[in-house]
XYZ file of C-alpha atoms in Angstrom:
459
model
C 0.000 0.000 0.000
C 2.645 2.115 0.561
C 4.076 2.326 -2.388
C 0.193 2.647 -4.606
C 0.342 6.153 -6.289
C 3.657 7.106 -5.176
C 6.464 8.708 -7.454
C 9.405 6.924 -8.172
C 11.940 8.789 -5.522
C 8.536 8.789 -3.118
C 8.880 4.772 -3.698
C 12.711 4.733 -3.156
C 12.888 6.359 -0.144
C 10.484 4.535 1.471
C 11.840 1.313 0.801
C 15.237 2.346 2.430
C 13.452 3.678 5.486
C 12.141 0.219 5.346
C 15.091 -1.547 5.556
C 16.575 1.037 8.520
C 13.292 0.016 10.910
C 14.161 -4.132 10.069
C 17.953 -3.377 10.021
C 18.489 -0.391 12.808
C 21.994 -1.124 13.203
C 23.139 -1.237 9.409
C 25.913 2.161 8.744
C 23.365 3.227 5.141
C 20.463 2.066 4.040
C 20.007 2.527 0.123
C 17.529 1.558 -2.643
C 17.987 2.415 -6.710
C 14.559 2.262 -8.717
C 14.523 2.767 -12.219
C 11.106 2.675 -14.276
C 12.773 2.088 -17.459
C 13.400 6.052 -18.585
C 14.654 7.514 -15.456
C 16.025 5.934 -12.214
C 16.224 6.801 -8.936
C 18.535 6.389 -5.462
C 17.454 7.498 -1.354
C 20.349 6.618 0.557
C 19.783 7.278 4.525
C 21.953 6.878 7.453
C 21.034 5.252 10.849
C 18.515 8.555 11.889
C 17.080 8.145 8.720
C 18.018 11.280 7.237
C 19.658 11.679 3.846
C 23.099 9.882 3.521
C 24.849 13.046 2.248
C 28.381 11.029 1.668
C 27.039 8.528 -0.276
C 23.523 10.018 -1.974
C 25.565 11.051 -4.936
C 27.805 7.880 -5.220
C 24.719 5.773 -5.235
C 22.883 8.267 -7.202
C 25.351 7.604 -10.328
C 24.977 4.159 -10.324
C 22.416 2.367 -12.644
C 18.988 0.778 -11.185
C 20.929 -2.467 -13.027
C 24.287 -1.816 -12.234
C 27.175 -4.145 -14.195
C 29.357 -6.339 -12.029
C 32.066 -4.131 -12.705
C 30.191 -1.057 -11.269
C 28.766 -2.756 -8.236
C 32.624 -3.949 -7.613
C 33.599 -0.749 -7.794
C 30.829 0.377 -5.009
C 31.725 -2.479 -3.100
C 35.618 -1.087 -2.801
C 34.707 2.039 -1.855
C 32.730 1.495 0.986
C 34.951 -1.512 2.228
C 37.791 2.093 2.406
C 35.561 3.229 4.671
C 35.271 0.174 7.160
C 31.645 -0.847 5.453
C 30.832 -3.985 4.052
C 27.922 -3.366 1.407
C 25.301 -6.248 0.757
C 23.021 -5.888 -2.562
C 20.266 -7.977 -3.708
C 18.830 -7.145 -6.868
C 14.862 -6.106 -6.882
C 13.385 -7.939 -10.066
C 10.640 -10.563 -11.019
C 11.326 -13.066 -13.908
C 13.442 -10.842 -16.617
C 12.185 -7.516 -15.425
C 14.211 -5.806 -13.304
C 13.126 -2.922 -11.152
C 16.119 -1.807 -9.161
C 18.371 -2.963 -6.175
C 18.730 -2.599 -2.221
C 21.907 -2.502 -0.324
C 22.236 -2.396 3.245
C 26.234 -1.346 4.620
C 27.137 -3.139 7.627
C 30.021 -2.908 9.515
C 32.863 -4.787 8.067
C 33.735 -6.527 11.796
C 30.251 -8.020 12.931
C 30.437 -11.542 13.110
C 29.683 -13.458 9.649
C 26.591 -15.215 11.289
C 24.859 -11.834 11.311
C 26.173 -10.702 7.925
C 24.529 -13.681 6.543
C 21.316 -12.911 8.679
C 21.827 -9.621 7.132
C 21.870 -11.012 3.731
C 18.832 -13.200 4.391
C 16.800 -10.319 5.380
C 17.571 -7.855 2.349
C 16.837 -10.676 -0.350
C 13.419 -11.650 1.930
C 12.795 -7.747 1.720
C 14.005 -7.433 -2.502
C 11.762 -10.347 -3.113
C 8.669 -8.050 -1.420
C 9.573 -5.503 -2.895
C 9.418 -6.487 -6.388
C 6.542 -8.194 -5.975
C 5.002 -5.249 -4.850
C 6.346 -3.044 -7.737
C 5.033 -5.880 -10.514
C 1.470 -5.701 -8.366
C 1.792 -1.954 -8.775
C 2.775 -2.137 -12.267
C -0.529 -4.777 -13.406
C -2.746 -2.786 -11.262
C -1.998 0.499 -12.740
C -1.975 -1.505 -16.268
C -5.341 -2.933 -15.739
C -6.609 0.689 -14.810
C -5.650 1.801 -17.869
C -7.494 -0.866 -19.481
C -10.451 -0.005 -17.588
C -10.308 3.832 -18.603
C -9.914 2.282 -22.631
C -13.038 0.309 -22.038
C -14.866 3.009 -20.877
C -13.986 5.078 -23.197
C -15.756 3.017 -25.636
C -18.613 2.509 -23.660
C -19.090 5.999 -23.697
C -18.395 6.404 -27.414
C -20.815 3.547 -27.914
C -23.071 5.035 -25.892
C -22.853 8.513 -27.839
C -23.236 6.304 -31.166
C -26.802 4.650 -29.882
C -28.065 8.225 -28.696
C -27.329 9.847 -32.495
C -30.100 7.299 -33.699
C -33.187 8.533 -32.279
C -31.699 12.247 -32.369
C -31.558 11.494 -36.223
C -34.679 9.969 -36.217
C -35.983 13.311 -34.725
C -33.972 15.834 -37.010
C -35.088 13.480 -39.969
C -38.753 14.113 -39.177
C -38.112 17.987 -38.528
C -36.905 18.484 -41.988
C -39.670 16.188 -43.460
C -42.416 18.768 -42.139
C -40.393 21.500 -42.926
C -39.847 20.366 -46.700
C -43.725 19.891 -46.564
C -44.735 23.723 -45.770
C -42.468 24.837 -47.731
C -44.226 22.952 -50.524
C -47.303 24.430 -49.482
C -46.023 27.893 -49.454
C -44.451 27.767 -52.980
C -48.344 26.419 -54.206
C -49.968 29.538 -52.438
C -47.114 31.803 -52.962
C -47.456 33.742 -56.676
C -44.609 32.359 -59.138
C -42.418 35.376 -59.078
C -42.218 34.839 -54.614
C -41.508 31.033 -55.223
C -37.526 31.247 -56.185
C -36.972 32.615 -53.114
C -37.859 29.366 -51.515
C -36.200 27.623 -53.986
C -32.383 27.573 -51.432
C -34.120 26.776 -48.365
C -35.908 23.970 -50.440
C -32.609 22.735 -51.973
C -30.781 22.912 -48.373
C -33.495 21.518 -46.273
C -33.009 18.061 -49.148
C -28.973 17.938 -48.760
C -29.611 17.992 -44.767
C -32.380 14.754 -44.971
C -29.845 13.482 -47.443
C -26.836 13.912 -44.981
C -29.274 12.248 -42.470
C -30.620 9.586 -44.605
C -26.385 8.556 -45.951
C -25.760 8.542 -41.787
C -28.948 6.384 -41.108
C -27.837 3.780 -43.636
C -24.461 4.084 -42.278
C -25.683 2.731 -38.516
C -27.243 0.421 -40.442
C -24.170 -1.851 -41.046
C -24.963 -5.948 -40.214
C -25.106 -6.678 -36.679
C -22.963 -9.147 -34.941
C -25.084 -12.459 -34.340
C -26.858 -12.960 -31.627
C -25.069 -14.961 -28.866
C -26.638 -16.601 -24.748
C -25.679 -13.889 -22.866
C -26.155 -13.843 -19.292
C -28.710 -11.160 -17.663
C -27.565 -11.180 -14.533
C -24.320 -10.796 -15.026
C -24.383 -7.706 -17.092
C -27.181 -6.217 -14.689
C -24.245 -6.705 -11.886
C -21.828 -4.941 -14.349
C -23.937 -2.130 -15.007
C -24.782 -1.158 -11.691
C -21.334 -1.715 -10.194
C -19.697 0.650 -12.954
C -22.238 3.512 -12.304
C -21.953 3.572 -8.860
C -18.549 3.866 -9.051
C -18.558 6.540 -11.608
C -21.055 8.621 -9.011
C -19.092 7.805 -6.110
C -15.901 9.792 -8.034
C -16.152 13.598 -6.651
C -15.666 15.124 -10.027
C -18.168 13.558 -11.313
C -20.514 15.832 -9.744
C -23.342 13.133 -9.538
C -25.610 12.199 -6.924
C -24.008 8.650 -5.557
C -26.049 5.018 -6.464
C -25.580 2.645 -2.776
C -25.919 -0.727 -4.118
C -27.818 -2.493 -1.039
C -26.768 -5.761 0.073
C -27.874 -8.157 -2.267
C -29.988 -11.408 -0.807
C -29.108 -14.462 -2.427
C -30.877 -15.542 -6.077
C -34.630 -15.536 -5.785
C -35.642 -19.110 -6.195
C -38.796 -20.126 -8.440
C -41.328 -20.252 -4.960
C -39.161 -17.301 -3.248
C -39.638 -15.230 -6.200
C -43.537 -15.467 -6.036
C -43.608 -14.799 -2.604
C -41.557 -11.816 -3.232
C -39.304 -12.580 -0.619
C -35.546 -12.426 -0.220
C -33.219 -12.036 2.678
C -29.522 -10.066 2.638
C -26.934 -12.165 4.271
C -25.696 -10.663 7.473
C -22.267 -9.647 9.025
C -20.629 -11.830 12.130
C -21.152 -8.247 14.120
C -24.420 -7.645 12.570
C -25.489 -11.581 13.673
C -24.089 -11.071 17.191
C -26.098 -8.216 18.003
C -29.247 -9.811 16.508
C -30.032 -7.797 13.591
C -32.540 -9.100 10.863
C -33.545 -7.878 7.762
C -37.185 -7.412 7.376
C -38.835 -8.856 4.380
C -41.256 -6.871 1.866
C -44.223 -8.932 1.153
C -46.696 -8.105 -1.601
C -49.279 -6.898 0.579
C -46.603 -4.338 2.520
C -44.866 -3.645 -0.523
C -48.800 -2.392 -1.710
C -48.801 -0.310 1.304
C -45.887 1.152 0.893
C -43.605 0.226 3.731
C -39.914 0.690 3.171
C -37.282 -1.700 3.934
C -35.797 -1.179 6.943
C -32.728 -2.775 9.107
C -34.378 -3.586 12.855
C -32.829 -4.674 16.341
C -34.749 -6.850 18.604
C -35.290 -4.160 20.775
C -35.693 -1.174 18.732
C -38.198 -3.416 16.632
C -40.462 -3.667 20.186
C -40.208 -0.008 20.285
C -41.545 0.388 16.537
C -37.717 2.421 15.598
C -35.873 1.920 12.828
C -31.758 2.526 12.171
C -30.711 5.245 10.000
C -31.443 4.671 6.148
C -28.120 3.354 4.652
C -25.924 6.303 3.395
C -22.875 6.112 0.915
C -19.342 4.752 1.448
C -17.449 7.122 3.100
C -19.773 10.163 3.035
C -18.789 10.658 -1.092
C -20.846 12.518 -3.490
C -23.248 15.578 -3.891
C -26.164 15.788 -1.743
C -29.513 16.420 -3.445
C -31.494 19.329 -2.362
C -32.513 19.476 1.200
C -30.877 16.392 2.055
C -28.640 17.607 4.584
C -31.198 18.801 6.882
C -33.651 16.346 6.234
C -31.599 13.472 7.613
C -32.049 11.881 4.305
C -28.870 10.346 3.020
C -27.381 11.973 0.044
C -28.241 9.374 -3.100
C -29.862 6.493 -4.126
C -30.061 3.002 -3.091
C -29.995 0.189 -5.857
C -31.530 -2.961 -4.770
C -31.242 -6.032 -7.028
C -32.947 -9.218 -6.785
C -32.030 -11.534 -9.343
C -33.613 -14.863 -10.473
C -31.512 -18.166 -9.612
C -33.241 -20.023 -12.557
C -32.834 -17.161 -15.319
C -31.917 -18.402 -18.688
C -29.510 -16.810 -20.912
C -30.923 -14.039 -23.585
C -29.960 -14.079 -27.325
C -28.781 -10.870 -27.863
C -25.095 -8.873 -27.880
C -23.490 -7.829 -24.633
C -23.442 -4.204 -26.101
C -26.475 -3.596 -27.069
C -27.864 -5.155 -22.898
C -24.917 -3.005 -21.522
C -26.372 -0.295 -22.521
C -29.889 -0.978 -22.222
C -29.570 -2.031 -18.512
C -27.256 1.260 -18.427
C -29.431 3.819 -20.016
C -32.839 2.583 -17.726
C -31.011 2.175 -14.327
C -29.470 5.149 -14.896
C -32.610 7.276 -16.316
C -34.712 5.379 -12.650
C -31.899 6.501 -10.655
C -32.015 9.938 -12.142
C -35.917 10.727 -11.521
C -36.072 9.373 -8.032
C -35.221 11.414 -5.059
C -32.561 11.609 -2.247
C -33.033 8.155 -0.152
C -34.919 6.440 -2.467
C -34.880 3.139 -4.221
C -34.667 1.722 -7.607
C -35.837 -1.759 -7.453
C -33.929 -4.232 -10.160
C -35.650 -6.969 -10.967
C -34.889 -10.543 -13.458
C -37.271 -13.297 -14.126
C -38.469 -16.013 -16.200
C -41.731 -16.467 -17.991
C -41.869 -19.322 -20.240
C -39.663 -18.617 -23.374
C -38.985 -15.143 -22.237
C -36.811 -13.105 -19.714
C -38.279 -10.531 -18.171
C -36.198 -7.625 -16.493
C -38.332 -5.027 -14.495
C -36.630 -1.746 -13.662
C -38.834 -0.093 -10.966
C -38.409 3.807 -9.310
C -39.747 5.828 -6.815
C -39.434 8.884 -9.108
C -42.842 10.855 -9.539
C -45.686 9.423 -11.227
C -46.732 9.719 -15.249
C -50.433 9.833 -16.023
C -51.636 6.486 -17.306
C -52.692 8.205 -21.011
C -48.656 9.217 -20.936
C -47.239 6.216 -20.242
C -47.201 4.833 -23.383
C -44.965 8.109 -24.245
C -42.196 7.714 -22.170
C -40.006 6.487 -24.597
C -40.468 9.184 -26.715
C -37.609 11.856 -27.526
C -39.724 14.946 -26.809
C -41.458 13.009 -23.705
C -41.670 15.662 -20.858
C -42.961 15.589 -17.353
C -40.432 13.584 -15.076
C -37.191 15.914 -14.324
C -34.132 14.484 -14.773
C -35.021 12.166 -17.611
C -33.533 11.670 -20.759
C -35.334 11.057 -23.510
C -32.590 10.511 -26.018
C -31.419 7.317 -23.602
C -35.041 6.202 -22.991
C -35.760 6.226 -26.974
C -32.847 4.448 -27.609
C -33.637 1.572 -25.227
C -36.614 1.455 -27.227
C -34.257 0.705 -30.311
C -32.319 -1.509 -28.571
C -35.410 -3.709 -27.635
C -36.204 -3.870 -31.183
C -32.964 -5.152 -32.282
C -32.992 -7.848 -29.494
C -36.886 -9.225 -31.080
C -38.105 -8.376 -27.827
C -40.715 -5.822 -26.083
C -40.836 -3.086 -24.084
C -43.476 -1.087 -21.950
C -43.625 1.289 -18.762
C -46.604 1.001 -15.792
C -47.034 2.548 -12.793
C -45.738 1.206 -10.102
C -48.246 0.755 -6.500
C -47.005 3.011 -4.067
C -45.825 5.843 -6.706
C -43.186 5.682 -9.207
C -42.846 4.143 -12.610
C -41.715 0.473 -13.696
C -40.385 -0.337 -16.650
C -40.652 -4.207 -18.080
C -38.321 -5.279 -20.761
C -39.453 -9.095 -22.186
C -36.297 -10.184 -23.848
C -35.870 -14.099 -25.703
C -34.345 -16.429 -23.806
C -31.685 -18.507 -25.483
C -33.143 -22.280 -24.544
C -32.029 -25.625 -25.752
């Protein structure tokens, strides 16, 4: 840990202060890094300061020094009554640097070799440490590139209903203009005659772009619901969590194990608990359908504050991150949303791309989370239903008139703030490329739910 986001002379010096608090009665204490393009020495003495002597020996030696070079160390310091042992920091054929400890030339050659055993104990560590370091900050990369695309991806689903939209702007707008030039007299129609001719190259742009998205689609593969539904929410809670992001956070609740065929009709499922939470006698109360109709919330009860009808605190966000939603703060409402999955044991695979689900399951958790308020719930849902999967996507966001819900995946559909009808519209595509359905309903107790019937991928 401590060397995770720490500069290369940051890294060296703490490794030799390492050594000095295993080794307090070594003469220097010194450790060469080298990253490839640039290298590094610390060299302390016994109180841990700099080693001013030897900083700028050490510091013109090579993270890889040649036998001939370390020799040449090795003479110098034995001058001085100092008996230098190296062990080279490397795993496999990469090679990170070296530590050297410089003992006394009279202690006793049982300690020197103790001394010896400790430093290539403490150079083994170390580069496995650095080679951790090194994957880890590899595989973070990765993770930015694959986001990245996601996003691009994402950007690249949303231009097909916006198209859609500009397409049918310039279709009326081509169509009153053919009006006008009827009505107009014939020496007021050329001056329609431009807008006419630029209003066709811009639903001809439109049109070349259409037929561009519509390049053959990779078959349809089993792809597993569940898994991706995991995925999705995972990666936007961590993108909320990230205090530039500027985003209320997503609290992913504790999860109660796969709902089971009968479990799943009864609506019931129960979040493992902690050791501590066990000991002190915690349970988790279960929603049945006939509470869930009345509304009652989900709440964490002791033994005794359940006699006295109190509840704990609502559960707030890891380590207090992210941007409160109005009037949270003096409310005693936590800051964000909670995410609560409950995921069918039994679910079949869908036929479909892991793309196009990403960003389904993306764009609707995402719009739910966006509409509902600080401390409430969006309610993810899987299930089977003969040759289908069904995945339900339910908010406590305000309600939508039942004449309106059959707008809501419209581009221009208004009414619930923080919506986005570009995403919504293009789950709507999405569902049609998979062959399945989609369709919103209100949801008892307030809110909207949105069912997605996908095909499962059987036999």
């Amino acid at each position: 840990g401590a060397l995770r986001a720490a500069s290369l002379p940051q890294r060296a010096a703490r490794l030799a202060d390492a050594l000095r608090l295993l080794w307090p009665e070594a003469s220097l204490y010194a450790c060469l890094l080298g990253d490839g393009s640039s290298s590094h020495a610390a060299v302390l003495d016994q109180a841990g300061g700099p080693h001013a002597e030897w900083s700028e020996v050490f510091r013109g030696v090579s993270s890889r020094p040649a036998p001939a070079e370390l020799e040449g160390l090795i003479e110098a310091l034995r001058a001085r009554g100092i008996t230098l042992v190296a062990e080279e920091v490397g795993v496999g054929e990469s090679h990170q640097g070296l530590l050297a400890l410089g003992i006394s030339a009279d202690v006793p050659d049982d300690l020197a070799t103790c001394a010896r055993a400790l430093l290539a104990v403490c150079a083994g560590q170390a580069a496995l440490a650095l080679e951790l370091e090194a994957q880890r900050a590899e595989r973070q990369a990765l993770q930015d590139q694959v986001a990245g695309l996601r996003w691009l991806a994402a950007v690249g689903e949303l231009a097909g209903p916006m198209a859609h939209e500009f397409n049918n702007f310039l279709n009326v707008l081509l169509l009153h203009l053919a009006v006008l030039e009827h009505e107009l007299p014939e020496n007021l129609r050329s001056e329609l005659a431009q807008i006419r001719k630029q209003g066709k190259e811009a639903a001809a742009l439109i049109g070349r772009w259409q037929q561009y998205r519509r390049r053959p689609q990779p078959e349809s593969r089993p792809v597993d619901l569940n898994r991706v539904v995991r995925e999705v929410v995972r990666s936007l809670a961590e993108e909320t969590s990230l205090s530039y992001a500027g985003l209320r956070p997503l609290i992913i609740a504790p999860s109660p194990p796969p709902l089971s065929p009968a479990s799943g009709e009864r609506g019931e499922g129960l979040a493992p608990l902690s050791p501590a939470k066990e000991e002190r006698g915690e349970e988790l109360a279960l929603l049945s359908p006939a509470k869930e109709e009345r509304g009652e919330e989900l709440a964490l009860l002791s033994p005794a504050k359940e006699e006295r009808g109190e509840e704990l605190a609502p559960l707030s966000p890891p380590g207090g991150r992210g941007v409160r939603g109005e009037g949270a703060a003096d409310s005693g409402v936590p800051a964000g949303v909670v995410v609560r999955l409950e995921l069918a044991a039994d679910l079949p695979p869908v036929l479909g791309g892991t793309g196009d689900l990403d960003r389904l399951c993306a764009f609707l958790v995402g719009n739910a989370a966006a509409v509902t308020p600080d401390g409430g719930e969006v309610l993810v849902r899987t299930a089977r239903a003969a040759d289908q999967v069904l995945l339900r996507i339910e908010d406590s966001g305000p309600d939508v008139a039942p004449g309106l819900l059959g707008q809501v995946f419209e581009v221009s559909a208004a009414g619930r703030v923080g919506a986005n009808g570009l995403e919504l519209a293009a789950c709507r595509s999405i569902v049609r490329r998979l062959q399945g359905g989609i369709r919103a309903e209100s949801r008892a107790g307030g809110g909207v739910a949105v069912i997605v019937e996908l095909p499962a991928a059987l036999g």
